[in-house]
Amino acid sequence: MVVGLLKKFKDSQARALLPKRKKTDSKVAGGRSLIIAGSKGMLGAAVLSATAAARVGSGYVILMTDRTKFSSVRYPDFLVADWKDQKIKNINFSAIGIGPGLGSSHQSLHLLRELLRLKVKNVVIDADALNLCYKYKLYPLPKSWIATPHEGELARFLKISSSEIKKNRKKFILKAVKKLKCIVLLKGFKTLVAQDQNIYEIQTGNKSLAKAGTGDVLTGMITGFLAQSVSSQEAACLGAYVHGWMADQWQKDKNDELSLMASDLLDLLPKALYQIRKKEK
């Protein structure tokens, strides 16, 4: 039996949570997203995540990566910080997303430990950063952090098989919250977001999202919402909802569930935000 309160996260909640901008607001109102991502051969993950943070409204996006392998001229929308030369504590940020394409180097581990040492509040932790947490037992995590595992990543923490999690996702997300002590977003069919004993089931999304890079986009989106002062649990739910909405729209428009690529989500984001907001009129 699942012990917890299950709620369905619906479109009306997403509309209410979407950040709004006043006519007099400047880019400062959008907050500052720091994306710590990318390594040799995986810079695409960093670009997907950073672009998603900008697309959802973050006023500034700082990409902290290996500057020697990243041309800031090619991606002029981001500020680029070299993780070897610049310290996190010296960067002005509102929220952090860490993990997409990060790799498992000593430098990656150092950055993750630095976030824990600094007690940073608004953090989304994904992919390689989650793997480092498992490998070096860097948990429990701060309560306000958002961990975004898929079933395979969660299985490692819980020391069970991913197929077992698939059979009872609600049961095991609560076990994950108990072990990690933070907000957990479990990707997959009917994405779940849990904090304490509360579980939200996202009512959007389909199997077209089963494609490399889509999780990197989700990390950037949630980070961008956090930077705009959406609370941690709500940012996780909102990010997952909009992410799934775009996949549903793709399936509707293309009548296809195999061709969606992660970069397509970036192109769909403006329409998604507009359509979700439009319904409130």
JSON list of C-alpha atoms in Angstrom, two decimals, residues 36 97-104 108-109 112 123-139 141 145-157 176 180 182-187 215 219:
[
{"chain": "A", "resi": 36, "resn": "ILE", "atom": "CA", "xyz": [26.70, 23.68, -14.43]},
{"chain": "A", "resi": 97, "resn": "GLY", "atom": "CA", "xyz": [20.88, 23.30, -12.47]},
{"chain": "A", "resi": 98, "resn": "ILE", "atom": "CA", "xyz": [23.74, 20.79, -12.29]},
{"chain": "A", "resi": 99, "resn": "GLY", "atom": "CA", "xyz": [24.39, 17.53, -14.10]},
{"chain": "A", "resi": 100, "resn": "PRO", "atom": "CA", "xyz": [23.54, 17.51, -17.83]},
{"chain": "A", "resi": 101, "resn": "GLY", "atom": "CA", "xyz": [26.57, 16.12, -19.65]},
{"chain": "A", "resi": 102, "resn": "LEU", "atom": "CA", "xyz": [28.68, 16.97, -16.61]},
{"chain": "A", "resi": 103, "resn": "GLY", "atom": "CA", "xyz": [30.79, 13.83, -16.60]},
{"chain": "A", "resi": 104, "resn": "SER", "atom": "CA", "xyz": [32.24, 12.18, -13.52]},
{"chain": "A", "resi": 108, "resn": "SER", "atom": "CA", "xyz": [32.54, 17.67, -11.32]},
{"chain": "A", "resi": 109, "resn": "LEU", "atom": "CA", "xyz": [32.69, 16.11, -7.87]},
{"chain": "A", "resi": 112, "resn": "LEU", "atom": "CA", "xyz": [28.84, 19.30, -6.38]},
{"chain": "A", "resi": 123, "resn": "VAL", "atom": "CA", "xyz": [19.24, 23.49, -6.97]},
{"chain": "A", "resi": 124, "resn": "VAL", "atom": "CA", "xyz": [18.08, 21.01, -9.60]},
{"chain": "A", "resi": 125, "resn": "ILE", "atom": "CA", "xyz": [20.29, 17.92, -9.67]},
{"chain": "A", "resi": 126, "resn": "ASP", "atom": "CA", "xyz": [20.25, 15.60, -12.67]},
{"chain": "A", "resi": 127, "resn": "ALA", "atom": "CA", "xyz": [22.12, 12.97, -14.67]},
{"chain": "A", "resi": 128, "resn": "ASP", "atom": "CA", "xyz": [25.85, 12.79, -13.89]},
{"chain": "A", "resi": 129, "resn": "ALA", "atom": "CA", "xyz": [25.43, 14.84, -10.72]},
{"chain": "A", "resi": 130, "resn": "LEU", "atom": "CA", "xyz": [22.96, 12.24, -9.44]},
{"chain": "A", "resi": 131, "resn": "ASN", "atom": "CA", "xyz": [25.41, 9.48, -10.31]},
{"chain": "A", "resi": 132, "resn": "LEU", "atom": "CA", "xyz": [28.13, 11.26, -8.33]},
{"chain": "A", "resi": 133, "resn": "CYS", "atom": "CA", "xyz": [25.78, 11.59, -5.34]},
{"chain": "A", "resi": 134, "resn": "TYR", "atom": "CA", "xyz": [25.23, 7.85, -5.42]},
{"chain": "A", "resi": 135, "resn": "LYS", "atom": "CA", "xyz": [28.87, 6.91, -5.98]},
{"chain": "A", "resi": 136, "resn": "TYR", "atom": "CA", "xyz": [30.23, 9.13, -3.19]},
{"chain": "A", "resi": 137, "resn": "LYS", "atom": "CA", "xyz": [27.20, 8.89, -0.87]},
{"chain": "A", "resi": 138, "resn": "LEU", "atom": "CA", "xyz": [26.54, 12.65, -0.97]},
{"chain": "A", "resi": 139, "resn": "TYR", "atom": "CA", "xyz": [23.06, 12.26, 0.45]},
{"chain": "A", "resi": 141, "resn": "LEU", "atom": "CA", "xyz": [20.43, 16.23, 0.16]},
{"chain": "A", "resi": 145, "resn": "TRP", "atom": "CA", "xyz": [16.83, 20.53, -3.76]},
{"chain": "A", "resi": 146, "resn": "ILE", "atom": "CA", "xyz": [15.08, 18.80, -6.65]},
{"chain": "A", "resi": 147, "resn": "ALA", "atom": "CA", "xyz": [16.45, 15.42, -7.76]},
{"chain": "A", "resi": 148, "resn": "THR", "atom": "CA", "xyz": [15.24, 14.33, -11.21]},
{"chain": "A", "resi": 149, "resn": "PRO", "atom": "CA", "xyz": [16.07, 10.62, -11.70]},
{"chain": "A", "resi": 150, "resn": "HIS", "atom": "CA", "xyz": [14.67, 8.21, -14.23]},
{"chain": "A", "resi": 151, "resn": "GLU", "atom": "CA", "xyz": [13.85, 4.71, -13.00]},
{"chain": "A", "resi": 152, "resn": "GLY", "atom": "CA", "xyz": [17.35, 3.37, -13.65]},
{"chain": "A", "resi": 153, "resn": "GLU", "atom": "CA", "xyz": [19.03, 6.13, -11.65]},
{"chain": "A", "resi": 154, "resn": "LEU", "atom": "CA", "xyz": [16.58, 5.78, -8.79]},
{"chain": "A", "resi": 155, "resn": "ALA", "atom": "CA", "xyz": [17.08, 2.00, -8.75]},
{"chain": "A", "resi": 156, "resn": "ARG", "atom": "CA", "xyz": [20.74, 2.47, -7.83]},
{"chain": "A", "resi": 157, "resn": "PHE", "atom": "CA", "xyz": [19.87, 4.58, -4.79]},
{"chain": "A", "resi": 176, "resn": "ALA", "atom": "CA", "xyz": [13.36, 7.89, -2.50]},
{"chain": "A", "resi": 180, "resn": "LEU", "atom": "CA", "xyz": [17.36, 11.52, -0.29]},
{"chain": "A", "resi": 182, "resn": "CYS", "atom": "CA", "xyz": [14.72, 16.30, -0.95]},
{"chain": "A", "resi": 183, "resn": "ILE", "atom": "CA", "xyz": [12.03, 16.79, -3.58]},
{"chain": "A", "resi": 184, "resn": "VAL", "atom": "CA", "xyz": [12.10, 13.92, -6.08]},
{"chain": "A", "resi": 185, "resn": "LEU", "atom": "CA", "xyz": [10.84, 14.11, -9.65]},
{"chain": "A", "resi": 186, "resn": "LEU", "atom": "CA", "xyz": [10.60, 10.60, -11.09]},
{"chain": "A", "resi": 187, "resn": "LYS", "atom": "CA", "xyz": [10.66, 10.75, -14.88]},
{"chain": "A", "resi": 215, "resn": "GLY", "atom": "CA", "xyz": [15.84, 15.44, -19.54]},
{"chain": "A", "resi": 219, "resn": "THR", "atom": "CA", "xyz": [16.48, 20.49, -15.94]}
]
